[in-house]
CSV table of C-alpha atoms in Angstrom, one decimal:
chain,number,residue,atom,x,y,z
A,19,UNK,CA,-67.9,50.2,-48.9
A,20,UNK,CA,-64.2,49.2,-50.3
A,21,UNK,CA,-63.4,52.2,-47.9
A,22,UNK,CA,-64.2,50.6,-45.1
A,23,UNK,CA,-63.2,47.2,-45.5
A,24,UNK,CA,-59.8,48.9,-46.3
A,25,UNK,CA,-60.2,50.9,-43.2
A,26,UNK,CA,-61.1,47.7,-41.4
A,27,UNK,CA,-58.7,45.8,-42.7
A,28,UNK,CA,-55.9,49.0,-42.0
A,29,UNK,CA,-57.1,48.4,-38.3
A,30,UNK,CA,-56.5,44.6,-37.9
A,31,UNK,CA,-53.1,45.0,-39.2
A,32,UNK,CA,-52.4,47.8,-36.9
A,33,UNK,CA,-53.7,45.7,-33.8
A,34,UNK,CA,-51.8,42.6,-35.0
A,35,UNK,CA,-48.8,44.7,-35.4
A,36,UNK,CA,-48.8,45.9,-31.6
A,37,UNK,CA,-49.4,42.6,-30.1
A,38,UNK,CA,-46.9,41.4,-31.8
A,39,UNK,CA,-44.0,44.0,-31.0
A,40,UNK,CA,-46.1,43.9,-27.3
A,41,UNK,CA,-44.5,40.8,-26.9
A,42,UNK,CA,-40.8,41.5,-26.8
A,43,UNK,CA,-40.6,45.4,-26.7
A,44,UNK,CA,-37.2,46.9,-27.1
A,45,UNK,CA,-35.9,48.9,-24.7
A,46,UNK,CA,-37.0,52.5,-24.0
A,47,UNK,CA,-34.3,53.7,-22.1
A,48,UNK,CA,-30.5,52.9,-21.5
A,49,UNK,CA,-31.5,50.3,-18.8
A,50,UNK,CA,-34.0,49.3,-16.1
A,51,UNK,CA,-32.7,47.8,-13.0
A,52,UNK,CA,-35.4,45.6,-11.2
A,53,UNK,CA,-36.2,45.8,-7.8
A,54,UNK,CA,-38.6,43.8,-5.8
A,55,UNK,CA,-40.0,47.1,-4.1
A,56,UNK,CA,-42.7,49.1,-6.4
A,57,UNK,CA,-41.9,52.1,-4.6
A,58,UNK,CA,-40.4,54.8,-6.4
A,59,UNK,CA,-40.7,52.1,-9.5
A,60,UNK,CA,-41.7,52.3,-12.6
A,61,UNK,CA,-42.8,48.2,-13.8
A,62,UNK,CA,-41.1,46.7,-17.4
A,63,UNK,CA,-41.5,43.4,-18.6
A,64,UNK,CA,-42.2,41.5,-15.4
A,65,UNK,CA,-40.2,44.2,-13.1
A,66,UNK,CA,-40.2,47.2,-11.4
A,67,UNK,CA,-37.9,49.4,-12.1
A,68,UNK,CA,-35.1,51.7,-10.1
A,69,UNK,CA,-34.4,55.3,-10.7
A,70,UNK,CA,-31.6,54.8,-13.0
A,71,UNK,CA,-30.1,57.5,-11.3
A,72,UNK,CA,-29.7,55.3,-8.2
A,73,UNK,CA,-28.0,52.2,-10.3
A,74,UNK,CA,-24.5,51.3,-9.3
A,75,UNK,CA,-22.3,49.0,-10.8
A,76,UNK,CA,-23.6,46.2,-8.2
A,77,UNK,CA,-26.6,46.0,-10.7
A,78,UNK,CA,-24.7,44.8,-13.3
A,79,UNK,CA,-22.4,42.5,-11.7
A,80,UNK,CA,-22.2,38.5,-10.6
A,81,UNK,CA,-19.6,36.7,-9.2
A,82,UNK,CA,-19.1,33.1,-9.1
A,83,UNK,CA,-19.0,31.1,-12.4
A,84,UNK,CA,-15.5,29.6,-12.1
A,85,UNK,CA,-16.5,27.8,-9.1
A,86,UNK,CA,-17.0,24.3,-9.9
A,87,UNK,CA,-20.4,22.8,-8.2
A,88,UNK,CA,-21.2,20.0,-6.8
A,89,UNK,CA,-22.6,17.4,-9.1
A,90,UNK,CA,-23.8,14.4,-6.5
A,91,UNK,CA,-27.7,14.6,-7.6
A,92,UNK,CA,-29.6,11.9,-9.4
A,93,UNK,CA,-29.2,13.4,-12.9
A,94,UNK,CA,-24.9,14.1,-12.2
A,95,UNK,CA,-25.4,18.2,-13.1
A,96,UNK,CA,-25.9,21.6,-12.0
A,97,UNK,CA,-26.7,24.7,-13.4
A,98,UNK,CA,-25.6,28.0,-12.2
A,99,UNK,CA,-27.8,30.8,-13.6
A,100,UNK,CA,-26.5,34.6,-13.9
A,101,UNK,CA,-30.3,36.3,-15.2
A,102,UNK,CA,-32.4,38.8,-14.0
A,103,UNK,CA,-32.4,37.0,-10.3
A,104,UNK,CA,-28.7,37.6,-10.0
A,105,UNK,CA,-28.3,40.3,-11.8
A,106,UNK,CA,-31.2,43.0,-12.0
A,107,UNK,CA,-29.4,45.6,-14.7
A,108,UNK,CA,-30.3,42.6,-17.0
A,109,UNK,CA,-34.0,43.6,-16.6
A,110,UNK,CA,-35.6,44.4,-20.1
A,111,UNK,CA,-32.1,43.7,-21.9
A,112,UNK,CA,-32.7,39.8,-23.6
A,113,UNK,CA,-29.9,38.2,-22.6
A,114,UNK,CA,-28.5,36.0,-19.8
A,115,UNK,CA,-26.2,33.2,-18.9
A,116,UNK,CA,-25.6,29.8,-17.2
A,117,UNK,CA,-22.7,27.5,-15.9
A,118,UNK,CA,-23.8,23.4,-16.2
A,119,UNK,CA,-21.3,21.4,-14.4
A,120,UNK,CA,-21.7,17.1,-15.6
A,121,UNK,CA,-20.6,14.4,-14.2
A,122,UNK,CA,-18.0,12.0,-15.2
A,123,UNK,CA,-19.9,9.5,-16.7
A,124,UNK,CA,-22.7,10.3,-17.5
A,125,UNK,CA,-23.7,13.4,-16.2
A,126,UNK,CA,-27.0,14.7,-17.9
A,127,UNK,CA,-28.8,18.1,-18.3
A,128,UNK,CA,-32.0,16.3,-18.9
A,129,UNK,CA,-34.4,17.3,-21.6
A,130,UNK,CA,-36.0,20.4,-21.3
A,131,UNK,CA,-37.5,23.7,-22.9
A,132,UNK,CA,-36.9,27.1,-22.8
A,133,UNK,CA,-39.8,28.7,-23.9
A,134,UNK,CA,-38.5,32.1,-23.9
A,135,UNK,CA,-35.0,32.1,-25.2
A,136,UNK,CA,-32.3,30.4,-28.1
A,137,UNK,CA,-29.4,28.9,-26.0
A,138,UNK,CA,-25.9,29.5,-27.7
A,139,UNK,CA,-23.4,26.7,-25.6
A,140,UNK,CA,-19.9,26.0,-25.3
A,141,UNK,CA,-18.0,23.3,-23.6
A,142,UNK,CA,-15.1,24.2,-21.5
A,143,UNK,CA,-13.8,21.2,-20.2
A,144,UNK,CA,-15.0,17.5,-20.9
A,145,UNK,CA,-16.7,16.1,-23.9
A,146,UNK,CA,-20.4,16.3,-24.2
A,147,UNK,CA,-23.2,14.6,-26.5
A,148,UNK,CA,-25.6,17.2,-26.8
A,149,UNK,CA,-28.9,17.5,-29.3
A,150,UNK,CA,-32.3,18.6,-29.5
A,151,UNK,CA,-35.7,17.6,-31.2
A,152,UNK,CA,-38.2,19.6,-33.9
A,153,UNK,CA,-41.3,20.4,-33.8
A,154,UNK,CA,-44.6,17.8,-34.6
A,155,UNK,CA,-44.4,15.8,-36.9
A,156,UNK,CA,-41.2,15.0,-38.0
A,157,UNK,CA,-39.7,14.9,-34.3
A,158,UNK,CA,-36.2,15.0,-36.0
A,159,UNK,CA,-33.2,14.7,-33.6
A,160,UNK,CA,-30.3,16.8,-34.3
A,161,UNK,CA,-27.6,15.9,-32.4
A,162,UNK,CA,-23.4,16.2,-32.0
A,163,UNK,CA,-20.8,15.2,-29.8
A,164,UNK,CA,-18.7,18.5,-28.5
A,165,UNK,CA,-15.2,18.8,-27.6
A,166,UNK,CA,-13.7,22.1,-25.5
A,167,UNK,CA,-14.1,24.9,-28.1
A,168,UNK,CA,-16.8,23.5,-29.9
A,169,UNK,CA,-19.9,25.5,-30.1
A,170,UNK,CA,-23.9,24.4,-30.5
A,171,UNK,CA,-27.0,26.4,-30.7
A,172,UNK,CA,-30.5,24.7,-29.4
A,173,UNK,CA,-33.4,26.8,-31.0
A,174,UNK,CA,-36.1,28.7,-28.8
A,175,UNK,CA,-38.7,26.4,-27.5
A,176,UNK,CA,-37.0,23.8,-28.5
A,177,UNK,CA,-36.7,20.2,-26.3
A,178,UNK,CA,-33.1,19.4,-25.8
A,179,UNK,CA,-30.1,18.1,-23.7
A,180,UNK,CA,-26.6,17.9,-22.8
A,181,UNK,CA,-25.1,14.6,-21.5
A,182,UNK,CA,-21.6,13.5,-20.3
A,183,UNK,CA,-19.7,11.0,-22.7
A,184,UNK,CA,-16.2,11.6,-21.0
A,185,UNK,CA,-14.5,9.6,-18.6
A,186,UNK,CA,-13.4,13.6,-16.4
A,187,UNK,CA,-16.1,15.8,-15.7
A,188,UNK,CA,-17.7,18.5,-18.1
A,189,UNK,CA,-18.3,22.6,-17.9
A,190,UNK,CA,-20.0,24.4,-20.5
A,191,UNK,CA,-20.7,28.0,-20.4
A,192,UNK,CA,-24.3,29.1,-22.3
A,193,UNK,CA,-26.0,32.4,-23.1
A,194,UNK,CA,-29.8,32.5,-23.6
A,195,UNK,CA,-31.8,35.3,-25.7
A,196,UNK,CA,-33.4,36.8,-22.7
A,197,UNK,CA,-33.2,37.9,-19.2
A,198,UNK,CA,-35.4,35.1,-18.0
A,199,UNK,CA,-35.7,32.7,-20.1
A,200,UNK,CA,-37.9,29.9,-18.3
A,201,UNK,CA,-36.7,26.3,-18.3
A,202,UNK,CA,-38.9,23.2,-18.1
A,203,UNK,CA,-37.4,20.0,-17.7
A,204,UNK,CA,-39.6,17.3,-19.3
A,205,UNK,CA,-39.7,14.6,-16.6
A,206,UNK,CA,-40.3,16.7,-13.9
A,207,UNK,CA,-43.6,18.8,-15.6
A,208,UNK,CA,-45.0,15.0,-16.8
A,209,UNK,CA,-44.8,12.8,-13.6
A,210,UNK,CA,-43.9,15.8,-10.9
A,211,UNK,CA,-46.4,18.4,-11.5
A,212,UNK,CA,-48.7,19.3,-8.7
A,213,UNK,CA,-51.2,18.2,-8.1
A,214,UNK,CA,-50.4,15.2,-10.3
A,215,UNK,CA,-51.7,14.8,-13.9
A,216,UNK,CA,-53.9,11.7,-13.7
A,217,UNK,CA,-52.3,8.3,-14.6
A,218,UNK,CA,-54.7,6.9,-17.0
A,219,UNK,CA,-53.8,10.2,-19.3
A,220,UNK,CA,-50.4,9.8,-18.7
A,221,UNK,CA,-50.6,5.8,-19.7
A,222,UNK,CA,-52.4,6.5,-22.6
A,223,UNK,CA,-49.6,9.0,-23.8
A,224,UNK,CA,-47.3,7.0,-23.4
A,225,UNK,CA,-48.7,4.0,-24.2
A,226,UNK,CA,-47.6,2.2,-21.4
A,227,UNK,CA,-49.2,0.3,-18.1
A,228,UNK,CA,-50.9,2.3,-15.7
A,229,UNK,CA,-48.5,0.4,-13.0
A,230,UNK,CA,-45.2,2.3,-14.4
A,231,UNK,CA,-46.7,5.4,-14.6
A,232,UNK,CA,-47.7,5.2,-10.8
A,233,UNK,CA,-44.1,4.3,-10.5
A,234,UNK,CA,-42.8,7.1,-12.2
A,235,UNK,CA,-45.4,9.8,-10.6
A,236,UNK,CA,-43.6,8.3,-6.7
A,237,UNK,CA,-40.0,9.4,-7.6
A,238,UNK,CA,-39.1,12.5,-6.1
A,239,UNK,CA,-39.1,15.3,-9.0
A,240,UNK,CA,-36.8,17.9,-7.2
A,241,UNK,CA,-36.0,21.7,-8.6
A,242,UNK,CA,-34.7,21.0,-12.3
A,243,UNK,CA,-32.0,22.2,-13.9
């Protein structure tokens, strides 16, 4: 009998342990291009991908990130992303970037998740307040104000922000722990989802009146960030 609860238990581990490496598997080969056509392809991690011997250095290439955007939007930033979308060698390799131009005066990356990746940032130009907030229940805010040179991490999952304190506009430059890291800006998911989440729920949340969550659930919640 101890046999087989040990065999059991031998099993359940075994499982365990191949869901959990399931969920970000390393690579099996050099790299795996994506392409949108399944022809020919072979599919990894949310792509199909090329014959390697068919990648060319277009793959693995972007252009674009010193090119300042344009920052006239009700929140007074922009985020260029270089992940999997721009760049398919990324595919299966955990790691992309972003551009996020602010501002002056208050330019904000609002607060949002990425539930698939750690963001590493640092600021270029301009001086940013930046921060995020733990888990339930302490709901601790870690925050800093960064200068050009200064670097801040904002842990997977994690709700945080970036927002312009300077007088001149801000650039920061940020990598992310995957290829496609997701991001979900809180205001936009709470009062813009579709269809809408009802406003009695949304009241009682927040403890507010029905009347300003009808308010809130009429803005226009655009693309985010």
């Amino acid at each position: 009998m101890k046999g087989v609860h040990f065999l059991a238990g031998f099993v359940f581990l075994a499982l365990a342990a191949s869901f959990a490496s399931a969920s970000d598997p390393s690579p099996l080969q050099d790299f795996c291009v994506a392409i949108n056509e399944p022809k020919n392809g072979v599919f990894v991690n949310g792509k199909f991908c090329k014959d390697p011997k068919l990648a060319t250095a277009n793959d693995f290439f972007f252009s674009g990130l010193n090119i300042p955007r344009n920052t006239s939007n009700p929140v007074g930033s922009v985020v260029t992303s270089a992940n999997v979308a721009q760049i398919p060698g990324l595919n299966t390799l955990g790691i992309s970037l972003v551009r996020i131009d602010y501002a002056p005066y208050g330019g904000l990356n609002p607060p949002h998740t990425h539930p698939r990746a750690t963001e590493i940032l640092t600021v270029l130009e301009g001086t940013l307040y930046v921060g995020f907030v733990t888990s339930n229940p302490d709901n601790r805010l870690i925050s800093k104000v960064l200068n050009p040179g200064d670097v801040f991490v904002f842990p997977v999952g994690l709700i945080h922000f970036q927002f312009n304190v300077g007088k001149t506009k801000a650039v920061a430059i940020a990598a992310l722990s995957s290829q496609n890291p997701g991001v979900i800006t809180i205001a936009n998911a709470v009062f813009g989802s579709n269809p809408p989440i009802r406003s009695d729920v949304l009241a009682k949340a927040f403890q507010v009146d029905k009347n300003i969550v009808d308010h809130l659930q009429k803005q226009l919640w655009g693309d985010s960030n």
